[in-house]
XYZ file of C-alpha atoms in Angstrom:
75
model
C 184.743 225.789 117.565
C 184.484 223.336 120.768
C 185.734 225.424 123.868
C 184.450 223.614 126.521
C 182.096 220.564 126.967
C 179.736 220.885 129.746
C 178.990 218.874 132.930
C 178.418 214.793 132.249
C 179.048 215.467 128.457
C 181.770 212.422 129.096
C 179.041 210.149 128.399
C 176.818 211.461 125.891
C 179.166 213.412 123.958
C 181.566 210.539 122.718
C 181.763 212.322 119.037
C 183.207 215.445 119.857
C 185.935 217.056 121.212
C 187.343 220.593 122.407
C 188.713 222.155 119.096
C 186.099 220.461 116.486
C 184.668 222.976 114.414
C 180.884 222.541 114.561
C 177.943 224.101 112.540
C 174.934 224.719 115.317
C 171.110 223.928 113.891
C 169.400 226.566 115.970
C 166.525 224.536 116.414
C 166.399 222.282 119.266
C 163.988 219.461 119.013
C 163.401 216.658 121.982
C 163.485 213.472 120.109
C 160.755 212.530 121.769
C 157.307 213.732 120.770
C 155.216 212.417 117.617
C 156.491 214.902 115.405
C 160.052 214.143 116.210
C 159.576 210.111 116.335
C 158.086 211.107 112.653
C 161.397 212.713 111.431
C 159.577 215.978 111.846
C 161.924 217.395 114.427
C 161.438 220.959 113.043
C 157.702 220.742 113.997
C 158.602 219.790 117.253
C 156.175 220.027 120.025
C 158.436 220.491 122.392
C 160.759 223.063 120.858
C 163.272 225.445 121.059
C 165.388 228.410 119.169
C 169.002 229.364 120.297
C 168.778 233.151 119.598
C 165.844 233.695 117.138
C 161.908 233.186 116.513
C 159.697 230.375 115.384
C 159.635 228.463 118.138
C 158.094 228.460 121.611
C 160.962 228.587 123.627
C 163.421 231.230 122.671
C 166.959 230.131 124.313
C 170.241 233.071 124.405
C 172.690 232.698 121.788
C 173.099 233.770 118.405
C 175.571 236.617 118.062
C 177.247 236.271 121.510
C 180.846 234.766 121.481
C 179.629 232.219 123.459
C 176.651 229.881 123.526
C 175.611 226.253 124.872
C 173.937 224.413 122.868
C 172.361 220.714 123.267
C 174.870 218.121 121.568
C 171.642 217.063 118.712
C 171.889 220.396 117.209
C 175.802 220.058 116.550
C 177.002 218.727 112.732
């Protein structure tokens, strides 16, 4: 569930709001490298894990009450 929405998320979080339940994709990908601009986000050159392995950057989350996560990982 939505508790918060973080700094400038006014303008590039438009879809949701504080209350939505939300599933979290624990991979982060940048949208920007050739494996993302191939649909290939989960090879991502650039990316990251909210709590877990398999990617370079490991970011805190998974079993704490509370994480941030980027507004691309949120269905």
């Amino acid at each position: 569930v939505i508790e918060e929405l973080g700094e400038g998320a006014a303008e590039s979080v438009n879809k949701w709001r504080v209350g939505d339940e939300v599933v979290v994709n624990p991979v982060v990908h940048c949208g920007e490298c050739r494996n993302c601009r191939l649909g290939l986000e989960h090879y991502c050159m650039n990316g990251q894990v909210i709590g877990g392995e398999g990617q370079p950057v490991k970011r805190p989350g998974a079993f704490a009450e509370y994480v941030a996560v980027p507004v691309q990982s949120l269905y």
